[in-house]
Structure formats: C-alpha cells, structure tokens
PDB file of C-alpha atoms in Angstrom:
ATOM      1  CA  MET A  27      79.937  43.630 197.714  1.00 44.00           C
ATOM      2  CA  VAL A  28      79.990  45.340 201.054  1.00 49.00           C
ATOM      3  CA  SER A  29      83.211  45.449 203.017  1.00 50.00           C
ATOM      4  CA  HIS A  30      83.219  43.452 206.234  1.00 56.00           C
ATOM      5  CA  ILE A  31      85.299  46.091 207.985  1.00 72.00           C
ATOM      6  CA  TYR A  32      82.111  47.265 209.652  1.00 76.00           C
ATOM      7  CA  THR A  33      80.107  44.801 211.726  1.00 83.00           C
ATOM      8  CA  PRO A  34      76.384  45.498 211.337  1.00 87.00           C
ATOM      9  CA  LYS A  35      74.237  45.261 214.442  1.00 91.00           C
ATOM     10  CA  VAL A  36      70.713  43.954 214.058  1.00 93.00           C
ATOM     11  CA  LEU A  37      67.869  43.697 216.505  1.00 93.00           C
ATOM     12  CA  PHE A  38      66.296  40.286 215.902  1.00 92.00           C
ATOM     13  CA  MET A  39      62.753  40.012 217.231  1.00 91.00           C
ATOM     14  CA  MET A  40      60.995  36.656 217.342  1.00 86.00           C
ATOM     15  CA  ASP A  41      57.972  34.913 218.805  1.00 77.00           C
ATOM     16  CA  GLU A  42      59.925  32.000 220.173  1.00 74.00           C
ATOM     17  CA  GLU A  43      63.505  30.849 220.193  1.00 75.00           C
ATOM     18  CA  ASP A  44      63.083  27.747 218.045  1.00 76.00           C
ATOM     19  CA  LYS A  45      65.502  25.698 215.934  1.00 80.00           C
ATOM     20  CA  GLU A  46      65.014  27.824 212.810  1.00 80.00           C
ATOM     21  CA  PHE A  47      65.599  31.026 214.720  1.00 82.00           C
ATOM     22  CA  ARG A  48      68.830  29.647 216.222  1.00 85.00           C
ATOM     23  CA  GLU A  49      70.048  28.525 212.780  1.00 86.00           C
ATOM     24  CA  ILE A  50      69.407  31.967 211.279  1.00 87.00           C
ATOM     25  CA  ARG A  51      71.035  33.709 214.250  1.00 87.00           C
ATOM     26  CA  ASP A  52      74.089  31.457 213.925  1.00 88.00           C
ATOM     27  CA  HIS A  53      74.343  32.091 210.163  1.00 87.00           C
ATOM     28  CA  LEU A  54      74.236  35.842 210.780  1.00 89.00           C
ATOM     29  CA  ALA A  55      76.960  35.632 213.421  1.00 89.00           C
ATOM     30  CA  ASP A  56      79.122  33.424 211.182  1.00 89.00           C
ATOM     31  CA  ASP A  57      78.775  36.008 208.402  1.00 87.00           C
ATOM     32  CA  GLY A  58      79.874  38.908 210.607  1.00 87.00           C
ATOM     33  CA  VAL A  59      76.583  40.369 211.822  1.00 90.00           C
ATOM     34  CA  SER A  60      76.139  41.137 215.535  1.00 91.00           C
ATOM     35  CA  VAL A  61      72.729  39.923 216.673  1.00 91.00           C
ATOM     36  CA  PHE A  62      70.806  41.359 219.627  1.00 92.00           C
ATOM     37  CA  LEU A  63      67.624  39.570 220.652  1.00 91.00           C
ATOM     38  CA  ALA A  64      64.213  40.809 221.714  1.00 91.00           C
ATOM     39  CA  LYS A  65      61.094  38.744 222.325  1.00 88.00           C
ATOM     40  CA  THR A  66      58.883  41.752 223.070  1.00 90.00           C
ATOM     41  CA  PRO A  67      58.673  45.373 221.924  1.00 91.00           C
ATOM     42  CA  GLU A  68      59.707  46.391 225.444  1.00 92.00           C
ATOM     43  CA  GLU A  69      62.944  44.405 225.109  1.00 92.00           C
ATOM     44  CA  GLY A  70      63.374  45.981 221.676  1.00 92.00           C
ATOM     45  CA  ILE A  71      63.051  49.489 223.109  1.00 91.00           C
ATOM     46  CA  ASP A  72      65.570  48.627 225.829  1.00 92.00           C
ATOM     47  CA  ASN A  73      68.051  47.435 223.183  1.00 88.00           C
ATOM     48  CA  LEU A  74      67.518  50.489 220.983  1.00 89.00           C
ATOM     49  CA  SER A  75      68.270  52.762 223.917  1.00 86.00           C
ATOM     50  CA  VAL A  76      71.752  51.296 224.494  1.00 84.00           C
ATOM     51  CA  ILE A  77      72.866  49.799 221.159  1.00 85.00           C
ATOM     52  CA  ASN A  78      73.419  51.555 217.844  1.00 88.00           C
ATOM     53  CA  ILE A  79      71.286  49.210 215.725  1.00 91.00           C
ATOM     54  CA  ASP A  80      71.548  49.164 211.920  1.00 91.00           C
ATOM     55  CA  ALA A  81      68.488  47.072 211.034  1.00 92.00           C
ATOM     56  CA  LEU A  82      65.450  45.352 212.523  1.00 94.00           C
ATOM     57  CA  ILE A  83      64.544  41.740 211.763  1.00 93.00           C
ATOM     58  CA  TYR A  84      61.297  40.065 212.745  1.00 92.00           C
ATOM     59  CA  GLN A  85      60.558  36.350 212.533  1.00 89.00           C
ATOM     60  CA  GLY A  86      57.226  35.155 213.806  1.00 84.00           C
ATOM     61  CA  ASP A  87      53.482  35.027 213.412  1.00 82.00           C
ATOM     62  CA  PHE A  88      52.319  38.011 211.395  1.00 85.00           C
ATOM     63  CA  ALA A  89      48.639  37.448 212.234  1.00 82.00           C
ATOM     64  CA  LYS A  90      48.892  37.754 216.009  1.00 78.00           C
ATOM     65  CA  GLN A  91      51.661  40.232 216.792  1.00 76.00           C
ATOM     66  CA  THR A  92      50.020  43.659 216.575  1.00 84.00           C
ATOM     67  CA  ASP A  93      52.281  45.050 219.316  1.00 90.00           C
ATOM     68  CA  VAL A  94      55.342  44.034 217.285  1.00 91.00           C
ATOM     69  CA  LEU A  95      53.787  45.520 214.148  1.00 92.00           C
ATOM     70  CA  ASN A  96      53.286  48.832 215.961  1.00 93.00           C
ATOM     71  CA  PHE A  97      56.883  48.740 217.221  1.00 94.00           C
ATOM     72  CA  LEU A  98      58.203  48.118 213.706  1.00 94.00           C
ATOM     73  CA  LYS A  99      55.961  50.841 212.225  1.00 93.00           C
ATOM     74  CA  THR A 100      57.342  53.321 214.733  1.00 93.00           C
ATOM     75  CA  HIS A 101      60.962  52.445 214.016  1.00 93.00           C
ATOM     76  CA  SER A 102      60.782  51.670 210.276  1.00 91.00           C
ATOM     77  CA  LYS A 103      61.532  55.310 209.478  1.00 89.00           C
ATOM     78  CA  LYS A 104      64.931  55.023 211.195  1.00 90.00           C
ATOM     79  CA  PHE A 105      65.927  51.438 210.431  1.00 91.00           C
ATOM     80  CA  PRO A 106      65.538  48.997 207.554  1.00 91.00           C
ATOM     81  CA  VAL A 107      63.037  46.260 208.459  1.00 93.00           C
ATOM     82  CA  ILE A 108      63.494  42.671 207.304  1.00 93.00           C
ATOM     83  CA  LEU A 109      60.688  40.160 207.749  1.00 93.00           C
ATOM     84  CA  VAL A 110      61.361  36.424 207.871  1.00 90.00           C
ATOM     85  CA  GLY A 111      58.471  33.992 207.616  1.00 86.00           C
ATOM     86  CA  GLN A 112      57.295  30.558 206.642  1.00 84.00           C
ATOM     87  CA  ARG A 113      54.518  31.796 204.399  1.00 78.00           C
ATOM     88  CA  GLY A 114      54.796  32.844 200.811  1.00 80.00           C
ATOM     89  CA  LYS A 115      55.097  36.598 200.415  1.00 83.00           C
ATOM     90  CA  ASN A 116      51.565  36.728 198.966  1.00 85.00           C
ATOM     91  CA  GLU A 117      50.203  35.287 202.224  1.00 87.00           C
ATOM     92  CA  VAL A 118      51.775  37.945 204.459  1.00 89.00           C
ATOM     93  CA  PRO A 119      49.315  40.685 205.499  1.00 90.00           C
ATOM     94  CA  SER A 120      49.909  43.896 203.544  1.00 91.00           C
ATOM     95  CA  GLU A 121      50.320  46.037 206.682  1.00 92.00           C
ATOM     96  CA  TRP A 122      53.456  44.008 207.462  1.00 93.00           C
ATOM     97  CA  LEU A 123      54.848  44.217 203.940  1.00 93.00           C
ATOM     98  CA  ASN A 124      54.193  47.982 203.839  1.00 94.00           C
ATOM     99  CA  ILE A 125      56.578  48.632 206.746  1.00 93.00           C
ATOM    100  CA  SER A 126      59.285  46.231 205.601  1.00 93.00           C
ATOM    101  CA  ASP A 127      62.160  46.732 203.209  1.00 91.00           C
ATOM    102  CA  ILE A 128      62.319  43.053 202.309  1.00 91.00           C
ATOM    103  CA  TYR A 129      60.624  39.742 203.049  1.00 92.00           C
ATOM    104  CA  LEU A 130      62.562  36.475 203.073  1.00 88.00           C
ATOM    105  CA  ASP A 131      61.111  33.030 203.472  1.00 86.00           C
ATOM    106  CA  ILE A 132      62.682  30.999 206.247  1.00 83.00           C
ATOM    107  CA  ASN A 133      64.751  28.814 203.889  1.00 80.00           C
ATOM    108  CA  SER A 134      66.191  31.750 201.946  1.00 79.00           C
ATOM    109  CA  ALA A 135      66.904  33.611 205.167  1.00 79.00           C
ATOM    110  CA  LYS A 136      69.443  31.022 206.246  1.00 76.00           C
ATOM    111  CA  ARG A 137      71.479  31.727 203.106  1.00 80.00           C
ATOM    112  CA  GLU A 138      70.704  35.341 202.251  1.00 85.00           C
ATOM    113  CA  LEU A 139      69.981  37.270 205.438  1.00 87.00           C
ATOM    114  CA  ALA A 140      73.515  38.436 206.219  1.00 86.00           C
ATOM    115  CA  LYS A 141      74.044  39.580 202.622  1.00 87.00           C
ATOM    116  CA  THR A 142      70.689  41.366 202.713  1.00 87.00           C
ATOM    117  CA  CYS A 143      71.628  43.115 205.975  1.00 86.00           C
ATOM    118  CA  PHE A 144      74.904  44.371 204.522  1.00 86.00           C
ATOM    119  CA  GLU A 145      73.176  45.587 201.333  1.00 87.00           C
ATOM    120  CA  LEU A 146      70.364  47.412 203.161  1.00 84.00           C
ATOM    121  CA  ILE A 147      72.796  49.089 205.535  1.00 80.00           C
ATOM    122  CA  GLU A 148      75.087  50.125 202.689  1.00 81.00           C
ATOM    123  CA  ASN A 149      72.098  51.522 200.761  1.00 79.00           C
ATOM    124  CA  LYS A 150      71.040  53.473 203.858  1.00 73.00           C
ATOM    125  CA  LYS A 151      74.540  54.971 204.131  1.00 61.00           C
ATOM    126  CA  ASP A 152      74.584  55.861 200.415  1.00 58.00           C
ATOM    127  CA  HIS A 153      71.136  57.462 200.728  1.00 55.00           C
ATOM    128  CA  ARG A 154      72.314  59.630 203.640  1.00 49.00           C
ATOM    129  CA  LYS A 155      75.408  60.742 201.694  1.00 46.00           C
ATOM    130  CA  ALA A 156      73.233  61.776 198.744  1.00 47.00           C
ATOM    131  CA  ALA A 157      70.842  63.770 200.923  1.00 45.00           C
TER     132      ALA A 157
END
C-alpha cells in the first residue's frame, strides 16, 4: 500500500461537470488526492504549466473528443493516463486505450480511482529509480 504522506495531484478532464463527475472528484479528495479540473485541452495546458501533476484522468465521450485525445497522446509519455467511462472496455476505441495506463468503468472509479492513482504514481517513481 502506498503511503499517504505524499498527496498526489491529478488533472481531471471531463466533458461536463455532472453528478457522476462530482462524486468521483469527491471520492478522490476524501482519499487524499488533490484534483485540478480542466474542461478543455487549453485549460489542461494552463494547469500543467503551473502545477506539478502526477497523473491525468479523463471522463467523457471517447467518440467525439479528438482534441482531448491529442492532448492525452502528447502528455501520456510524461504522465500516467486513466480513462473513466460508462462503456465496457471492449467498446472504447483502441486509440484511447493505447494511450491509457488503465480504464475504469464509472462505477468502479468511485471505489478504486484513488487507489489506482496512488499505485500508478508509485510505479512511476519505482520505474524512475530503476532507470
């Protein structure tokens, strides 16, 4: 288990600020994850320029958001990418899955997202130490 001495910072991108998004955001905050919001890639770039982000999370429509996909592709080399969706993993377009480290369905995300963030960030730190 990852120590909660460090507070991970995630950039949470979404299509719209709906009930499910707010529930997930609140679960993350309750579990010790600092959440920064972005509704557009431009807002995401602004956040990345001033905040030391540990991971990127996207919740939204995978079929329509090509600008978000391009943003995540660009930054997936630096940050773990977590996708949250209402579809089954098999229904998510492969170009999205190829740039992500993990996909969680919306119901699992409420329970598992904070734990997943801590694990991905810890793995990233371990990978850097080994390199």
